[in-house]
PDB file of C-alpha atoms in Angstrom:
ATOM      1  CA  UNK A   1     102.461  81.285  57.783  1.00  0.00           C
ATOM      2  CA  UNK A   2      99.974  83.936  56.610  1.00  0.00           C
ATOM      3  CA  UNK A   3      98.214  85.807  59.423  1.00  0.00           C
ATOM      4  CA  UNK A   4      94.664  85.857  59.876  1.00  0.00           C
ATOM      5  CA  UNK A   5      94.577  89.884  58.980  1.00  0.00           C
ATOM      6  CA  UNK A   6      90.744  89.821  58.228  1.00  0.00           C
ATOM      7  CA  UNK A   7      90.005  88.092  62.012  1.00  0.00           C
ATOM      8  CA  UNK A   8      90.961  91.325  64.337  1.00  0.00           C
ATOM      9  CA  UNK A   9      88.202  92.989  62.735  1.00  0.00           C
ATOM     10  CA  UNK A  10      85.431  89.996  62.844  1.00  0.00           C
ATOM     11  CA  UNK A  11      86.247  89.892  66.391  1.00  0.00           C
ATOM     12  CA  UNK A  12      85.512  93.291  66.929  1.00  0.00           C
ATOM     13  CA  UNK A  13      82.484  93.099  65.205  1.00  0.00           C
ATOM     14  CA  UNK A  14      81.455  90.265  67.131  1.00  0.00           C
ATOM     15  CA  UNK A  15      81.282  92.050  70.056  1.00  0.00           C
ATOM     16  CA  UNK A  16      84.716  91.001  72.055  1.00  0.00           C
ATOM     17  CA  UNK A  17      84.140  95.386  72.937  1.00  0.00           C
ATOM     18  CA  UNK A  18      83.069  96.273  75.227  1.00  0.00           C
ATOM     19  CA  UNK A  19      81.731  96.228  78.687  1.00  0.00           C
ATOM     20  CA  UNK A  20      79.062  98.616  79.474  1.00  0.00           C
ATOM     21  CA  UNK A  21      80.255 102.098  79.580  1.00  0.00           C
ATOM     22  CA  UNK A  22      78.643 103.119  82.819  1.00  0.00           C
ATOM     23  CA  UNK A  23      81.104  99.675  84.143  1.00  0.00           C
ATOM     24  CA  UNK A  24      84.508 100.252  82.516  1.00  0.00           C
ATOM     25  CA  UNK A  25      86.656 103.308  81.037  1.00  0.00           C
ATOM     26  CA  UNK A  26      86.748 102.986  77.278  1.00  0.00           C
ATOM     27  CA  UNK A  27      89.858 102.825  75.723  1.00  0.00           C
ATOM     28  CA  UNK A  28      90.594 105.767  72.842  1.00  0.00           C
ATOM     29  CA  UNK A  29      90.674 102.957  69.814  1.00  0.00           C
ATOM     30  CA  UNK A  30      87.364 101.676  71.449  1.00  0.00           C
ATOM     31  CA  UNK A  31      85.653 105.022  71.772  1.00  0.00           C
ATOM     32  CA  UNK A  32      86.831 105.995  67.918  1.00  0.00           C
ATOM     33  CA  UNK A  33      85.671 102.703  66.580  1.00  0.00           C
ATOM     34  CA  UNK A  34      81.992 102.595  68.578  1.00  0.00           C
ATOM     35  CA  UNK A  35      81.752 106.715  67.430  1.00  0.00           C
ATOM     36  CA  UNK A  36      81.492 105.685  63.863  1.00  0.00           C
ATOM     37  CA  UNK A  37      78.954 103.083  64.620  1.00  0.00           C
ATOM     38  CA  UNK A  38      76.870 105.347  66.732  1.00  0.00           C
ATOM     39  CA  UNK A  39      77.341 108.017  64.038  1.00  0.00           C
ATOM     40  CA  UNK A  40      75.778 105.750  61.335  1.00  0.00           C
ATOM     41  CA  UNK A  41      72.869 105.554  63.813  1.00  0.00           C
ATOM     42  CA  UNK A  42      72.774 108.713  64.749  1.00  0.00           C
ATOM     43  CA  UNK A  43      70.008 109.652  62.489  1.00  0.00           C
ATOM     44  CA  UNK A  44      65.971 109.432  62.032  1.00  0.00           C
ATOM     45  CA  UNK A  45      66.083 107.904  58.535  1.00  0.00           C
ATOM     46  CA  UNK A  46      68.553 105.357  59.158  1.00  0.00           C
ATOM     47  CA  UNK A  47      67.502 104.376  62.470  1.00  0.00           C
ATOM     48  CA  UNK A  48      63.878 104.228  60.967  1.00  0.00           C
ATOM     49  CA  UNK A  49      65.273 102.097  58.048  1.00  0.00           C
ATOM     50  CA  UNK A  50      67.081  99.844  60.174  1.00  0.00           C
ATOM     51  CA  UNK A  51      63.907  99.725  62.699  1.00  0.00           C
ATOM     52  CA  UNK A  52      61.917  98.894  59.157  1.00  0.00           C
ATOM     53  CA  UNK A  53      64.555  95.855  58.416  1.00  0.00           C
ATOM     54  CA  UNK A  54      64.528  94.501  61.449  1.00  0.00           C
ATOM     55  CA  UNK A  55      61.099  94.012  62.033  1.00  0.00           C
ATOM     56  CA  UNK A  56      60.449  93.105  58.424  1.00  0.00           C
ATOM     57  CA  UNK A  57      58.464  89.381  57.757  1.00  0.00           C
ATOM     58  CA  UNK A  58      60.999  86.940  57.688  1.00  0.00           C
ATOM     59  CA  UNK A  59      63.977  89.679  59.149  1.00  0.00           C
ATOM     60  CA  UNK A  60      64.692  91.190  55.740  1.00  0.00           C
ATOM     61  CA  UNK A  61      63.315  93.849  53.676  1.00  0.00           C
ATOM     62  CA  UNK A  62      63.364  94.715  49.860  1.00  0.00           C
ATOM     63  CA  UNK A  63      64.031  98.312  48.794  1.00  0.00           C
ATOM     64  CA  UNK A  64      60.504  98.298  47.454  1.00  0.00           C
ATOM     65  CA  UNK A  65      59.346  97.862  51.297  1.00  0.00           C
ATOM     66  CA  UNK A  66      61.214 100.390  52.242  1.00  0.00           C
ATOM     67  CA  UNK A  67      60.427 103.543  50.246  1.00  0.00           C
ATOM     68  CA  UNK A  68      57.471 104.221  50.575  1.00  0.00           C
ATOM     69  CA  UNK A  69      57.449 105.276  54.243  1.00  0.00           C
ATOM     70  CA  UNK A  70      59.568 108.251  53.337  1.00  0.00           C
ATOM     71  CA  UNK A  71      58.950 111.056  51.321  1.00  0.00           C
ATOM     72  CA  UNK A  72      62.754 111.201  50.477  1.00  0.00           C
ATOM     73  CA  UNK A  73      64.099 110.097  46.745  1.00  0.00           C
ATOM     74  CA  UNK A  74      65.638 106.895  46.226  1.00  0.00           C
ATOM     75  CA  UNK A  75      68.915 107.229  45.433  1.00  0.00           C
ATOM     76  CA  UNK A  76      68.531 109.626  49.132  1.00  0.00           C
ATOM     77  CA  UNK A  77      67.396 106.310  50.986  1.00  0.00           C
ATOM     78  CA  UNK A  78      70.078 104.296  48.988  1.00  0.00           C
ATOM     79  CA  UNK A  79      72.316 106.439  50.351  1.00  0.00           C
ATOM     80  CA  UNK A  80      70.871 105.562  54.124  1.00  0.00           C
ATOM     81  CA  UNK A  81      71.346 102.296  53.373  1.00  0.00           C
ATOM     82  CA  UNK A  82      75.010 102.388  52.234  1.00  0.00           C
ATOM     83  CA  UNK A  83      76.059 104.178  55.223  1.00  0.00           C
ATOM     84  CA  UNK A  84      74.049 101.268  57.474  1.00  0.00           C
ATOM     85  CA  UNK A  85      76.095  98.895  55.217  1.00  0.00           C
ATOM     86  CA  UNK A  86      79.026 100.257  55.668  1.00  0.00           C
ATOM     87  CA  UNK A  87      79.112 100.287  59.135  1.00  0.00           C
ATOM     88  CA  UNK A  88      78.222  96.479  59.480  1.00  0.00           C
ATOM     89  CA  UNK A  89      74.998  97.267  60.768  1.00  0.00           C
ATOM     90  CA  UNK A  90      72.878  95.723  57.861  1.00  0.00           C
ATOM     91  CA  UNK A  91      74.365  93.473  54.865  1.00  0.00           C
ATOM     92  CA  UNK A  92      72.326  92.735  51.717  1.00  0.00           C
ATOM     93  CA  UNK A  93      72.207  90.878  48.616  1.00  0.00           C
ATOM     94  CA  UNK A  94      70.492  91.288  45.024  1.00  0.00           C
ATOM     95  CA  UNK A  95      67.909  88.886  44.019  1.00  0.00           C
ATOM     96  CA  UNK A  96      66.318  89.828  40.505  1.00  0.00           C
ATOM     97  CA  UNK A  97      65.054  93.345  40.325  1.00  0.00           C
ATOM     98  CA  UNK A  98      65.685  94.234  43.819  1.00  0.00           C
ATOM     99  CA  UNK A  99      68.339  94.370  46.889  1.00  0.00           C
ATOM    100  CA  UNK A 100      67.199  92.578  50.271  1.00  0.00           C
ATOM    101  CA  UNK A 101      68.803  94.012  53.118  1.00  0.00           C
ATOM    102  CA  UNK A 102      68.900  92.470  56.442  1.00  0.00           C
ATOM    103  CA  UNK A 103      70.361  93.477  59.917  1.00  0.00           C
ATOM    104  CA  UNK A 104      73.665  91.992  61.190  1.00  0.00           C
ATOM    105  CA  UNK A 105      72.674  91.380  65.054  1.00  0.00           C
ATOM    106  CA  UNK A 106      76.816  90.996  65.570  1.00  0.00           C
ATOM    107  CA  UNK A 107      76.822  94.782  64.966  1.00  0.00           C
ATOM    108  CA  UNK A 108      73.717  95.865  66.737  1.00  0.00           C
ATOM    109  CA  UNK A 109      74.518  93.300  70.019  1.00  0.00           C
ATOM    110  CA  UNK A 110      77.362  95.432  70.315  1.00  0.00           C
ATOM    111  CA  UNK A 111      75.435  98.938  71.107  1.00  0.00           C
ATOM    112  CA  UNK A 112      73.472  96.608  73.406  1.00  0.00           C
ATOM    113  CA  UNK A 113      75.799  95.630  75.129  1.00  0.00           C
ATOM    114  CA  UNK A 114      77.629  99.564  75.384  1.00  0.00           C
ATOM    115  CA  UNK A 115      74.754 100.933  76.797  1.00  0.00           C
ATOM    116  CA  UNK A 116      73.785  97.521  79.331  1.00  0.00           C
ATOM    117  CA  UNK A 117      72.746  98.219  82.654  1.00  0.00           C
TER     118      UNK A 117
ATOM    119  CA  UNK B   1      43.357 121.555  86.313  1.00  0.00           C
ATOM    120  CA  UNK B   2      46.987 122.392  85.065  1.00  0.00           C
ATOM    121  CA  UNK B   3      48.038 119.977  82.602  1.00  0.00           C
ATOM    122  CA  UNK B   4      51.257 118.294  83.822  1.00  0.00           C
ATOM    123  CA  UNK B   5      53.230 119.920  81.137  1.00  0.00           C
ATOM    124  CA  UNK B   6      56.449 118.382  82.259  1.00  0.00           C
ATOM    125  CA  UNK B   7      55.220 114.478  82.756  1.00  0.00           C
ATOM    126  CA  UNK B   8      55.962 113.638  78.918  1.00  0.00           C
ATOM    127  CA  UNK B   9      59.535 114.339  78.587  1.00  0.00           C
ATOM    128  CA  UNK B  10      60.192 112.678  82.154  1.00  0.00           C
ATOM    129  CA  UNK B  11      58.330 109.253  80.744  1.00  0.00           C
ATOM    130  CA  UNK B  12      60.262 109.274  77.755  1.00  0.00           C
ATOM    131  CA  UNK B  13      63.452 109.615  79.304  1.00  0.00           C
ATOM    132  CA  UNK B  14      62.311 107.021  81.757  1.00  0.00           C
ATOM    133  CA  UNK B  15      62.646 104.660  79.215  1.00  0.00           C
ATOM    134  CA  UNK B  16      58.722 104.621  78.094  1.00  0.00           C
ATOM    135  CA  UNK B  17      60.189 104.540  74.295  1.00  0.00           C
ATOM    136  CA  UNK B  18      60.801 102.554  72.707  1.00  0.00           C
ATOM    137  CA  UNK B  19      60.875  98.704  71.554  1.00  0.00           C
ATOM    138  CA  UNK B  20      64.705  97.048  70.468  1.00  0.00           C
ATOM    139  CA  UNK B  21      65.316  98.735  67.286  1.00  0.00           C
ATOM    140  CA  UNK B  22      64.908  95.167  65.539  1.00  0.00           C
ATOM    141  CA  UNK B  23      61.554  94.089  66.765  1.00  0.00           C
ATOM    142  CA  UNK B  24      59.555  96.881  65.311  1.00  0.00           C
ATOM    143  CA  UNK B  25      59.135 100.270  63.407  1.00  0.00           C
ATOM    144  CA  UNK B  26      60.252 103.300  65.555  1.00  0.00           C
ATOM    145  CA  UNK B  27      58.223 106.140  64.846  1.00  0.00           C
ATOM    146  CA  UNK B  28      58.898 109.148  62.749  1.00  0.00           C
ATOM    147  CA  UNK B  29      58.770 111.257  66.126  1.00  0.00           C
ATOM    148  CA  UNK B  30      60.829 108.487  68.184  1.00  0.00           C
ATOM    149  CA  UNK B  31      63.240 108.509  65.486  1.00  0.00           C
ATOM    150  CA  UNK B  32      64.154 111.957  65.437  1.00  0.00           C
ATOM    151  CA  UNK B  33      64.162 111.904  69.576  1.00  0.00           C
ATOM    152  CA  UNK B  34      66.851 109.279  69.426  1.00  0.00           C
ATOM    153  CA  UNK B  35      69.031 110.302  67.088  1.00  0.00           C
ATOM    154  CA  UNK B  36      69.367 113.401  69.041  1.00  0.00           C
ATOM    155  CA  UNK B  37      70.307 111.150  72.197  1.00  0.00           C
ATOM    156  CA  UNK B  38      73.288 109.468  69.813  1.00  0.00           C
ATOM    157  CA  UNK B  39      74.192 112.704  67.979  1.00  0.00           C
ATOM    158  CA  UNK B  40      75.049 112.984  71.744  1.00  0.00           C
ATOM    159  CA  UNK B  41      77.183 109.885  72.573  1.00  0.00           C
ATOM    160  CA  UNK B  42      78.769 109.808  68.775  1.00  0.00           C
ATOM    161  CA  UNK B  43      81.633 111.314  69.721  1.00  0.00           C
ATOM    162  CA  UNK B  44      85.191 109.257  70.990  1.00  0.00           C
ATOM    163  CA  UNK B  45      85.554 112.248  73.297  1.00  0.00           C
ATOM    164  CA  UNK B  46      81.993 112.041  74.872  1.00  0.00           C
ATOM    165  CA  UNK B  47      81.906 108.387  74.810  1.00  0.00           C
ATOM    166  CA  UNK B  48      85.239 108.569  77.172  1.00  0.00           C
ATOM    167  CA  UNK B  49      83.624 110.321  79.764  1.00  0.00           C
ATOM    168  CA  UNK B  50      80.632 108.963  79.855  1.00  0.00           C
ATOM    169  CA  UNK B  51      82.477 105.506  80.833  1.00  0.00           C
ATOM    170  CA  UNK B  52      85.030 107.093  82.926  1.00  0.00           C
ATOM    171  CA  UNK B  53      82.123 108.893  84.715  1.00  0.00           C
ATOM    172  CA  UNK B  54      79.774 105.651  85.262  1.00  0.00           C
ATOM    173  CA  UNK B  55      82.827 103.640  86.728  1.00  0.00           C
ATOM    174  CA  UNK B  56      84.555 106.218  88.881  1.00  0.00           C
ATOM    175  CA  UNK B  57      84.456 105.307  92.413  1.00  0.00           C
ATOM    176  CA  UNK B  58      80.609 106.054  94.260  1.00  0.00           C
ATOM    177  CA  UNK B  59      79.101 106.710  90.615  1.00  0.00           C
ATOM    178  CA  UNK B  60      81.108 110.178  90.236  1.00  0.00           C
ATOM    179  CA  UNK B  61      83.457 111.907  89.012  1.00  0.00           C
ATOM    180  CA  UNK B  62      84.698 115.715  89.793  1.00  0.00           C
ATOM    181  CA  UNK B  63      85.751 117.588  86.510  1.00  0.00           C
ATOM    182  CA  UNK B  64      89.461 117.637  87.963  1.00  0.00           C
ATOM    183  CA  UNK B  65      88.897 113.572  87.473  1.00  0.00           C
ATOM    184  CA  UNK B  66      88.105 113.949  83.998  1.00  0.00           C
ATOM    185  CA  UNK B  67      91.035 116.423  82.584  1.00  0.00           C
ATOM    186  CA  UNK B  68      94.025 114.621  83.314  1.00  0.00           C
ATOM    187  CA  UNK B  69      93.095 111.850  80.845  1.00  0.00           C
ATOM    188  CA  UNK B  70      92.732 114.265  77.567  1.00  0.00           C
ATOM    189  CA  UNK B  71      94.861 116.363  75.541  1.00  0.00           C
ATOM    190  CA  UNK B  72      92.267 118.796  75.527  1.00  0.00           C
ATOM    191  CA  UNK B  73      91.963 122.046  77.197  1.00  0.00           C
ATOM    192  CA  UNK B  74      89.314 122.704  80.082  1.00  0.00           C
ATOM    193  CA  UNK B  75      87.036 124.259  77.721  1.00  0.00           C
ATOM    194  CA  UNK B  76      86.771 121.615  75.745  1.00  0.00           C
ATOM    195  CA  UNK B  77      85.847 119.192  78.179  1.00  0.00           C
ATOM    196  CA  UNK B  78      83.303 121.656  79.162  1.00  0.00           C
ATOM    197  CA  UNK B  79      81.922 121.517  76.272  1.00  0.00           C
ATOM    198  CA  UNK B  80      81.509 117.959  75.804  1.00  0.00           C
ATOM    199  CA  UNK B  81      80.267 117.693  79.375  1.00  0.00           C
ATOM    200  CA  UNK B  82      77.540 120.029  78.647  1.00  0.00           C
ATOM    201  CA  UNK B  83      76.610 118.233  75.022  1.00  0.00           C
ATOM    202  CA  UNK B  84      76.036 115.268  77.723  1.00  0.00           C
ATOM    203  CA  UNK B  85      74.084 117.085  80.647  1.00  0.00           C
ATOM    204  CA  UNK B  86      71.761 119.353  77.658  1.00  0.00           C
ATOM    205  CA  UNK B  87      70.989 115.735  76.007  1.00  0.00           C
ATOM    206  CA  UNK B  88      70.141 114.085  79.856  1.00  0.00           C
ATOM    207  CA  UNK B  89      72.859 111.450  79.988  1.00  0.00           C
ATOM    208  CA  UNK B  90      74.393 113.000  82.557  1.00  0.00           C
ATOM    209  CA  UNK B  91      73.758 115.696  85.513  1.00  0.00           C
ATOM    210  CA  UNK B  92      75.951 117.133  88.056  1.00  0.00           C
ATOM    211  CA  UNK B  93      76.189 119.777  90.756  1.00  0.00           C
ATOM    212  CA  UNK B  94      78.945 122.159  92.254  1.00  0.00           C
ATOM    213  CA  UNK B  95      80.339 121.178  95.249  1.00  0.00           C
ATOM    214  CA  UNK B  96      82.958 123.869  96.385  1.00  0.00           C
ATOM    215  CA  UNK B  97      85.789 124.219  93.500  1.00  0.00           C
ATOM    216  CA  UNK B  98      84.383 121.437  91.717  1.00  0.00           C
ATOM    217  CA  UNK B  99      81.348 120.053  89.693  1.00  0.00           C
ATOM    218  CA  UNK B 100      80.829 116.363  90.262  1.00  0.00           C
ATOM    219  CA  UNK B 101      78.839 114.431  86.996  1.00  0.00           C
ATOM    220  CA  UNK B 102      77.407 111.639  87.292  1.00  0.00           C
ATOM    221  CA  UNK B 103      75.095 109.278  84.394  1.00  0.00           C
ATOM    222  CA  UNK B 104      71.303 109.915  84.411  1.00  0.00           C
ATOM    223  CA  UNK B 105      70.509 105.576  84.339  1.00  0.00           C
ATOM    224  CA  UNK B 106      67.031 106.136  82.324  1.00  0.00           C
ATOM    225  CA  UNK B 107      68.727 107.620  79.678  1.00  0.00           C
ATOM    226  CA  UNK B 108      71.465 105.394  79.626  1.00  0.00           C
ATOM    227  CA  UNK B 109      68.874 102.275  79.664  1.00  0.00           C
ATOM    228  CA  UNK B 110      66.751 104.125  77.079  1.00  0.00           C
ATOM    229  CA  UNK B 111      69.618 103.390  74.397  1.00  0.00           C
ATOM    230  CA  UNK B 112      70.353  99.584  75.927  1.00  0.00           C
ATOM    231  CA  UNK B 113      66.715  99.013  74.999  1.00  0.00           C
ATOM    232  CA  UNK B 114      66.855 100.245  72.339  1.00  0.00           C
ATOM    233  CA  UNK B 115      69.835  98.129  70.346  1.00  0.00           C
ATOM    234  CA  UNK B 116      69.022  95.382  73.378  1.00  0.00           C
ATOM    235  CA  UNK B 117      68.654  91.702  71.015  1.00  0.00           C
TER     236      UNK B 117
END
């Protein structure tokens, strides 16, 4: 029987961790794992950017919308976006000329529910 | 009149700013505040204490609390405590040998509101 190696980490995302840190002790593997999901936040573009997605028409955003708030170049704000990406917070998808990006509320319900009352 | 210098940064930390990250464009000024308050918490190390802080017994926890559960040397922890305390998501006071920390709510709530759904 194959195990499900993929599912440990969909859980994760989905936000089994963790209970609000002012609650509970975090583990070590949970504090490692929600540092590099703060640290993707843990800047003005990005957090602008994924501010920008969220609140988009519809709840997702070209690349076109999103440029021209910044005075940055675009592969610099492509570069925003990949770390976003990466970290699960957004997910995208080409369509024609351009990528739509929207945000992955899995991801962002789980720094919601870290820093809960 | 003396203008209440002081007033603005108390609001803000009182959790004045700002909407759920998803529901609308943070501002360029917001932006940059926040990601200095999870530059802060971005950290395994300072994520740690700030849980085992908020859930010691009576809301707080002595320094001599805190050690036992790193490798790290006392200096270290120092540091990290004070990375907490400069950015406001903590304070503390000496009492005898010890400093007792404890988490600074508004600040905490300021980041639940701001990844809140």
């Amino acid at each position: 029987m194959a195990l499900p190696l993929v599912s440990r980490g969909k859980d994760a995302q989905a936000g089994a961790c963790c209970a609000p840190i002012a609650r509970q002790p975090l583990s070590e593997g949970d504090a490692t794992e929600l540092a590099v999901l703060l640290k993707a936040v843990a800047d003005p573009v990005r957090l602008r950017l994924l501010s920008m997605i969220g609140s988009h028409a519809g709840g997702e955003a070209c690349v076109c919308d999103l440029t021209d708030a910044f005075e940055l170049t675009a592969p610099t704000i492509s570069h925003h976006l990949k770390v976003l990406r990466t970290a699960g917070l957004i997910d995208g998808e080409r369509r024609g000329t351009w990528v739509y990006y929207w945000i992955v509320p899995e991801t962002v319900n789980r720094l919601g529910a870290l820093f809960a009352r």
